[in-house]
Tab-separated table of C-alpha atoms in Angstrom:
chain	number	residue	atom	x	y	z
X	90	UNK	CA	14.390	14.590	1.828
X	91	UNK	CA	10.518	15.127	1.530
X	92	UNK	CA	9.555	12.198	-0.339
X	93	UNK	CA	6.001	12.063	-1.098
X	94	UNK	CA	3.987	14.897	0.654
X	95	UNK	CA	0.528	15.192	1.327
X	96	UNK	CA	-2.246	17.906	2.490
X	97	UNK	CA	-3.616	18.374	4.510
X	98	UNK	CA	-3.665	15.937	7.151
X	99	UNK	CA	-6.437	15.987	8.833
X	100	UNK	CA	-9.615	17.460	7.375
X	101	UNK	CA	-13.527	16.863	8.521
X	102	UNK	CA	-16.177	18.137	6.134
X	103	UNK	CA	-19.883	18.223	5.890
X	104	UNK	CA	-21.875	15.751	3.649
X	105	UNK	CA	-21.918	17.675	0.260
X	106	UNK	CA	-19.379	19.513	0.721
X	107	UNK	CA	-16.407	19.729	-1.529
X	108	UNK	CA	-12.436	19.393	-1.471
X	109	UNK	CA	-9.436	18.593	-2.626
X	110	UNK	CA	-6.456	16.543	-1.604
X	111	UNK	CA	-3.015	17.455	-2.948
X	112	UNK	CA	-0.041	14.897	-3.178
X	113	UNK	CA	3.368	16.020	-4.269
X	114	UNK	CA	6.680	14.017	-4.960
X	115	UNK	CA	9.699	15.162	-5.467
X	116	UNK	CA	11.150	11.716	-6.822
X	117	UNK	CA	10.774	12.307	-10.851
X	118	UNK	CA	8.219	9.148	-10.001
X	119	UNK	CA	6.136	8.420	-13.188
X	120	UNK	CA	3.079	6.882	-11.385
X	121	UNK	CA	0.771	7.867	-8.722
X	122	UNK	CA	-2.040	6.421	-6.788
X	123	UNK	CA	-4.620	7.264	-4.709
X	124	UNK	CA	-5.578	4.427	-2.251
X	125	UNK	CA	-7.701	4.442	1.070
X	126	UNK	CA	-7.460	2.761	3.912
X	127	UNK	CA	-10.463	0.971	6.047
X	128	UNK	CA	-10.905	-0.517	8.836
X	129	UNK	CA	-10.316	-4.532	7.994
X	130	UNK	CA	-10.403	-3.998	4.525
X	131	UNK	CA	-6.423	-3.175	3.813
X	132	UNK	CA	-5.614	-0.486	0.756
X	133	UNK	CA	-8.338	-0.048	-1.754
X	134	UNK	CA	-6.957	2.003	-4.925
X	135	UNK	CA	-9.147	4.813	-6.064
X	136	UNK	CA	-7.534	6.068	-9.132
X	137	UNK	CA	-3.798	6.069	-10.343
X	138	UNK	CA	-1.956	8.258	-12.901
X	139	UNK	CA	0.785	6.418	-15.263
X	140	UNK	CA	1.906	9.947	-16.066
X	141	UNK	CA	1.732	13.971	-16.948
X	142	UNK	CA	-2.115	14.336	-17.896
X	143	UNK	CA	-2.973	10.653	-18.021
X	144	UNK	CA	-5.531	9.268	-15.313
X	145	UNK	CA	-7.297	6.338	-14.793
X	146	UNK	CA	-9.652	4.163	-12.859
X	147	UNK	CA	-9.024	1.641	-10.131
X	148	UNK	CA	-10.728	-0.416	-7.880
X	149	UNK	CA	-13.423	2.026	-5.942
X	150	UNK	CA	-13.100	5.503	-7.777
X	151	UNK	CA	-17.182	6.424	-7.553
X	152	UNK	CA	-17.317	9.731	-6.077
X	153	UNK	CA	-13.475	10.829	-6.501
X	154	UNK	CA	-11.683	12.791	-9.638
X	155	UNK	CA	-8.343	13.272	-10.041
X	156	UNK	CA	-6.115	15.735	-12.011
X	157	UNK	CA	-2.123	15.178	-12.907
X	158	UNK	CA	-1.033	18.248	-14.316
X	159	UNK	CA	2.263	18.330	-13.303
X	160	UNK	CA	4.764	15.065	-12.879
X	161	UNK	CA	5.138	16.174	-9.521
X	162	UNK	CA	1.486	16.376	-8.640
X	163	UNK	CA	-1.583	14.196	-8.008
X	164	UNK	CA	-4.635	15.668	-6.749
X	165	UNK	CA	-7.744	14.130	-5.404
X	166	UNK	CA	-11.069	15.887	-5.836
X	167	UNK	CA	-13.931	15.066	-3.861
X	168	UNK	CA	-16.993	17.091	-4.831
X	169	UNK	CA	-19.773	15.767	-2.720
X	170	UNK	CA	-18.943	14.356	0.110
X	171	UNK	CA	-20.601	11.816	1.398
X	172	UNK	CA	-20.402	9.506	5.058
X	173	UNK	CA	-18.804	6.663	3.010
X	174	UNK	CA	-16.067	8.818	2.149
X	175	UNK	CA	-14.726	9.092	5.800
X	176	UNK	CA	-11.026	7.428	5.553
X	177	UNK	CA	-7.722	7.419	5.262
X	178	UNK	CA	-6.117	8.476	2.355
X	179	UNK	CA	-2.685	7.551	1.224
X	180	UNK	CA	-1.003	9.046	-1.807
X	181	UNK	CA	2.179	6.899	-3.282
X	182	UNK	CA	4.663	6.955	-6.390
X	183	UNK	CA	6.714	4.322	-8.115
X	184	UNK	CA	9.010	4.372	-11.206
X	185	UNK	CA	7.621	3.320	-14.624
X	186	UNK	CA	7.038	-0.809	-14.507
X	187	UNK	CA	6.829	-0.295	-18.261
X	188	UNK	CA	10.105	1.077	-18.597
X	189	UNK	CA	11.977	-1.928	-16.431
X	190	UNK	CA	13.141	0.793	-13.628
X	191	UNK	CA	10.813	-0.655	-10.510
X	192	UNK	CA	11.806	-2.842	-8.393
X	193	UNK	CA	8.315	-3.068	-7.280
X	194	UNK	CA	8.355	-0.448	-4.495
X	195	UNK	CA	5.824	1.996	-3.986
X	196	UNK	CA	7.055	4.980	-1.838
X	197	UNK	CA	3.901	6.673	0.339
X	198	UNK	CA	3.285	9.777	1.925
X	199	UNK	CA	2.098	9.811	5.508
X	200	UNK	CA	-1.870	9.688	4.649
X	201	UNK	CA	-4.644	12.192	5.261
X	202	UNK	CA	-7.658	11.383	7.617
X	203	UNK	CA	-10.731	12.624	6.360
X	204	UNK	CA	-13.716	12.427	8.530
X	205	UNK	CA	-17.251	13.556	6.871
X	206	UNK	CA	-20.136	13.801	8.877
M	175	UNK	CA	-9.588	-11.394	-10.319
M	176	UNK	CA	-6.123	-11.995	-8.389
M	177	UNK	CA	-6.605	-11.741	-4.569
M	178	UNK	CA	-4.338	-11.256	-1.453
M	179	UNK	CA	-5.599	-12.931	2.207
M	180	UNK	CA	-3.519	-12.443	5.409
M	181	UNK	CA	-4.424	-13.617	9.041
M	182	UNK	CA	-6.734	-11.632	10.546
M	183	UNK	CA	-5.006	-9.861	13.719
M	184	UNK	CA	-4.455	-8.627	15.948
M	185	UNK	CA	-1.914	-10.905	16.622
M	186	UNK	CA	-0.027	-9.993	20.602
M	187	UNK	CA	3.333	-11.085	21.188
M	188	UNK	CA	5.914	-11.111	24.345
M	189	UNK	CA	9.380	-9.423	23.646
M	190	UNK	CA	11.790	-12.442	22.004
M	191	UNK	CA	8.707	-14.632	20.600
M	192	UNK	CA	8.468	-16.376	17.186
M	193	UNK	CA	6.537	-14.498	14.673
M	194	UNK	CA	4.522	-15.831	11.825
M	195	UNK	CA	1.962	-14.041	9.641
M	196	UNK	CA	-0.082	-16.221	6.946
M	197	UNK	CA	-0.016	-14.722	3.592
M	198	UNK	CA	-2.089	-16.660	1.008
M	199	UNK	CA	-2.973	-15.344	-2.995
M	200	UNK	CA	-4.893	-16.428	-5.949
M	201	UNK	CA	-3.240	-15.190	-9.428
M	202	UNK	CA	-2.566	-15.873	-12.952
M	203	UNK	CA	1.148	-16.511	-13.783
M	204	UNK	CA	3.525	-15.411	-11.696
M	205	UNK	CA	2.866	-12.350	-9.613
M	206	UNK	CA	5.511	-10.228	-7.461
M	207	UNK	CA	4.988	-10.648	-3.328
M	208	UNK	CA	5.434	-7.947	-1.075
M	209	UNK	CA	5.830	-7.216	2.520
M	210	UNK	CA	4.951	-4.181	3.216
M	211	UNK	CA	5.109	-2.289	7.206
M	212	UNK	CA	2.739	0.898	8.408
M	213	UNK	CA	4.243	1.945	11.601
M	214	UNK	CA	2.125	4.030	13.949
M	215	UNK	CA	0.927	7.301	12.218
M	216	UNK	CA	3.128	6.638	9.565
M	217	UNK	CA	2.557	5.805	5.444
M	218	UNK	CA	3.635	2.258	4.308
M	219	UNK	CA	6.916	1.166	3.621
M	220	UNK	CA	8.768	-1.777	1.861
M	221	UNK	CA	9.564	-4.743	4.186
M	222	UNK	CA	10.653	-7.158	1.862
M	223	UNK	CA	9.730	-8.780	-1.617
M	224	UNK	CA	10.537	-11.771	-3.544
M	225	UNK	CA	10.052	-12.123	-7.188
M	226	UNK	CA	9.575	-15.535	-8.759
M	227	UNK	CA	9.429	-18.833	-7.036
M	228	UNK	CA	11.205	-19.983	-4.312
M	229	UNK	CA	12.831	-16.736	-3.533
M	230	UNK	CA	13.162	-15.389	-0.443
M	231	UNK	CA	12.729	-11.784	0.874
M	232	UNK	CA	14.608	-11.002	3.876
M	233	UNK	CA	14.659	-7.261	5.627
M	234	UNK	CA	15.248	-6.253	9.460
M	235	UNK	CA	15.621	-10.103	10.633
M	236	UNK	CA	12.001	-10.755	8.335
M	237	UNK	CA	11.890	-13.432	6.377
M	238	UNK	CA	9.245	-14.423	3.512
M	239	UNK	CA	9.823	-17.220	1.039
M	240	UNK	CA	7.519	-16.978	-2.255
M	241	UNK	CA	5.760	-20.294	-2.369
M	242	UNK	CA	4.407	-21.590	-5.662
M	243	UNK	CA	2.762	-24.989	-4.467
M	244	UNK	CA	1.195	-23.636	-1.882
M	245	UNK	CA	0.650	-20.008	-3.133
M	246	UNK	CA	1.658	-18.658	0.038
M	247	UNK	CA	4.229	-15.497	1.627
M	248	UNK	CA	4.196	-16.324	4.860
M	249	UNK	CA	6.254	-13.601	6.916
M	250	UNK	CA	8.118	-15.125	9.781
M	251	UNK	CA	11.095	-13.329	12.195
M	252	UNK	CA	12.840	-15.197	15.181
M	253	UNK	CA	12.402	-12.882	17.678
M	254	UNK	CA	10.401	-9.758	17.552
M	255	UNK	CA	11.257	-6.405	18.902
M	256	UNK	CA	8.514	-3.941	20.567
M	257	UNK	CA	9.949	-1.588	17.689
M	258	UNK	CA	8.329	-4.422	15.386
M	259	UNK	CA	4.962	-3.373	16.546
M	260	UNK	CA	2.829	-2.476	13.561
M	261	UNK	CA	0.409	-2.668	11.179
M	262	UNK	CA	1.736	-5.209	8.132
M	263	UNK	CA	0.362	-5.833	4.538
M	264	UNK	CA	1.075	-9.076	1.994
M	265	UNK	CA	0.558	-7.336	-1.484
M	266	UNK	CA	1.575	-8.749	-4.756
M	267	UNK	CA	1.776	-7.176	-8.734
M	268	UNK	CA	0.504	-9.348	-10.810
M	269	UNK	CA	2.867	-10.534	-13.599
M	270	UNK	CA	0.404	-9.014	-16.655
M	271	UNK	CA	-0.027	-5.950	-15.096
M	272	UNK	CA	1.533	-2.574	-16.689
M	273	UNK	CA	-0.336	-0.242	-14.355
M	274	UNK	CA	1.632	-0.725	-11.729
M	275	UNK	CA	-1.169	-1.203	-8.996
M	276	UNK	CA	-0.303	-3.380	-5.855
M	277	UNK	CA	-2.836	-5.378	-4.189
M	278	UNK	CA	-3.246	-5.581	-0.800
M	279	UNK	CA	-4.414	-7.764	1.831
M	280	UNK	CA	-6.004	-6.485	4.658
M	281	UNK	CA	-3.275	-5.992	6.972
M	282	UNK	CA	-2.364	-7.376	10.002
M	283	UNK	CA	-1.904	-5.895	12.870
M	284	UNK	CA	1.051	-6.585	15.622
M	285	UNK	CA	1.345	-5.565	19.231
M	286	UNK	CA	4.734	-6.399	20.799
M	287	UNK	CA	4.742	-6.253	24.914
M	288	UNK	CA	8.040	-6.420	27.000
């Protein structure tokens, strides 16, 4: 009954330095998202995935990549860090809105604090 | 662009007291409204939704009613729990959307005391 699992949790890097944050689902979800979450300013989305190998922008995605390989799979790459970056990250899924099979739920994983300094 | 604004919090209620949060948005058309509720160390979850007009969402003794006059989702519940305490987002899909990407107001956070 995992859900939507990410890694790692916690993490705390030095400005520059590089990583990666892996989200898994084990739903048969056709989209992911990457959002993050600040202090006062709610869920932000970074980038979000509509399927296998397709990626794409959202609202705040400077200094993030992303790779969806795998259906199962959504990984965030951050490859200088910077201050800025420090956050919360949450990784989610949902069924295909094209396709008619969401009822407008998005299903999250339990988020991934990432503190550069 | 479309928008979501919620009460800013934190908002600190006794055990068995009335609970409304204010849940205002700007869209085009006819968006989807959410309720969703981040528990302590937790991800988000679903609370409730309402999809056109004069529905309402109910979940957990929640209640939100999707108001198109006023534009609002107000989330109300009779008489809250200290289990209620937590962190809760409006968020609505707008209606020309095929991405599938929620928007979120800022949250709102609720302490529950005995």
């Amino acid at each position: 009954n995992a859900g939507v699992t990410q890694t790692p949790k916690f993490r705390v890097l030095k400005t520059g330095q590089s990583m990666t944050l892996l989200c898994a689902q084990d739903m048969n979800h056709e989209y992911m998202y990457w959002y993050r979450q600040d202090p006062g300013m709610g869920l932000r989305l970074i980038h979000y995935s509509v399927g296998e190998g397709t990626t794409a922008k959202g609202e705040v995605p400077d200094g993030y990549n992303v790779s969806r390989l795998k259906k199962q799979n959504f990984l965030l790459g951050l490859e200088s860090a910077a201050p800025s970056q420090t956050s919360v990250y949450f990784c989610a899924s949902s069924y295909s809105w094209v396709k008619g099979q969401n009822t407008g739920e998005l299903f999250f994983g339990e988020g991934s604090r990432l503190t550069v300094l | 662009g479309d928008s979501v604004t919620q009460m800013e919090g934190p908002v600190t209620l006794s055990e068995e007291a009335f609970l409304t949060i204010n849940c205002t948005y700007t869209a085009t058309g006819y968006p989807s409204l959410f309720w969703y509720v981040q528990y302590p160390g937790e991800g988000l979850q679903l609370l409730l939704k309402a999809t056109k007009a004069d529905d309402k969402g109910s979940n957990k003794g929640f209640e939100a009613t999707y108001r198109k006059e006023t534009t609002s989702f107000h989330l109300e519940k009779g008489s809250v729990q200290v289990s209620d305490s937590a962190v809760y987002f409006c968020a609505l899909h707008p209606f020309y959307n095929q991405g599938g990407k929620l928007i979120f107001g800022q949250g709102t956070e609720l302490s529950v005391k005995p």
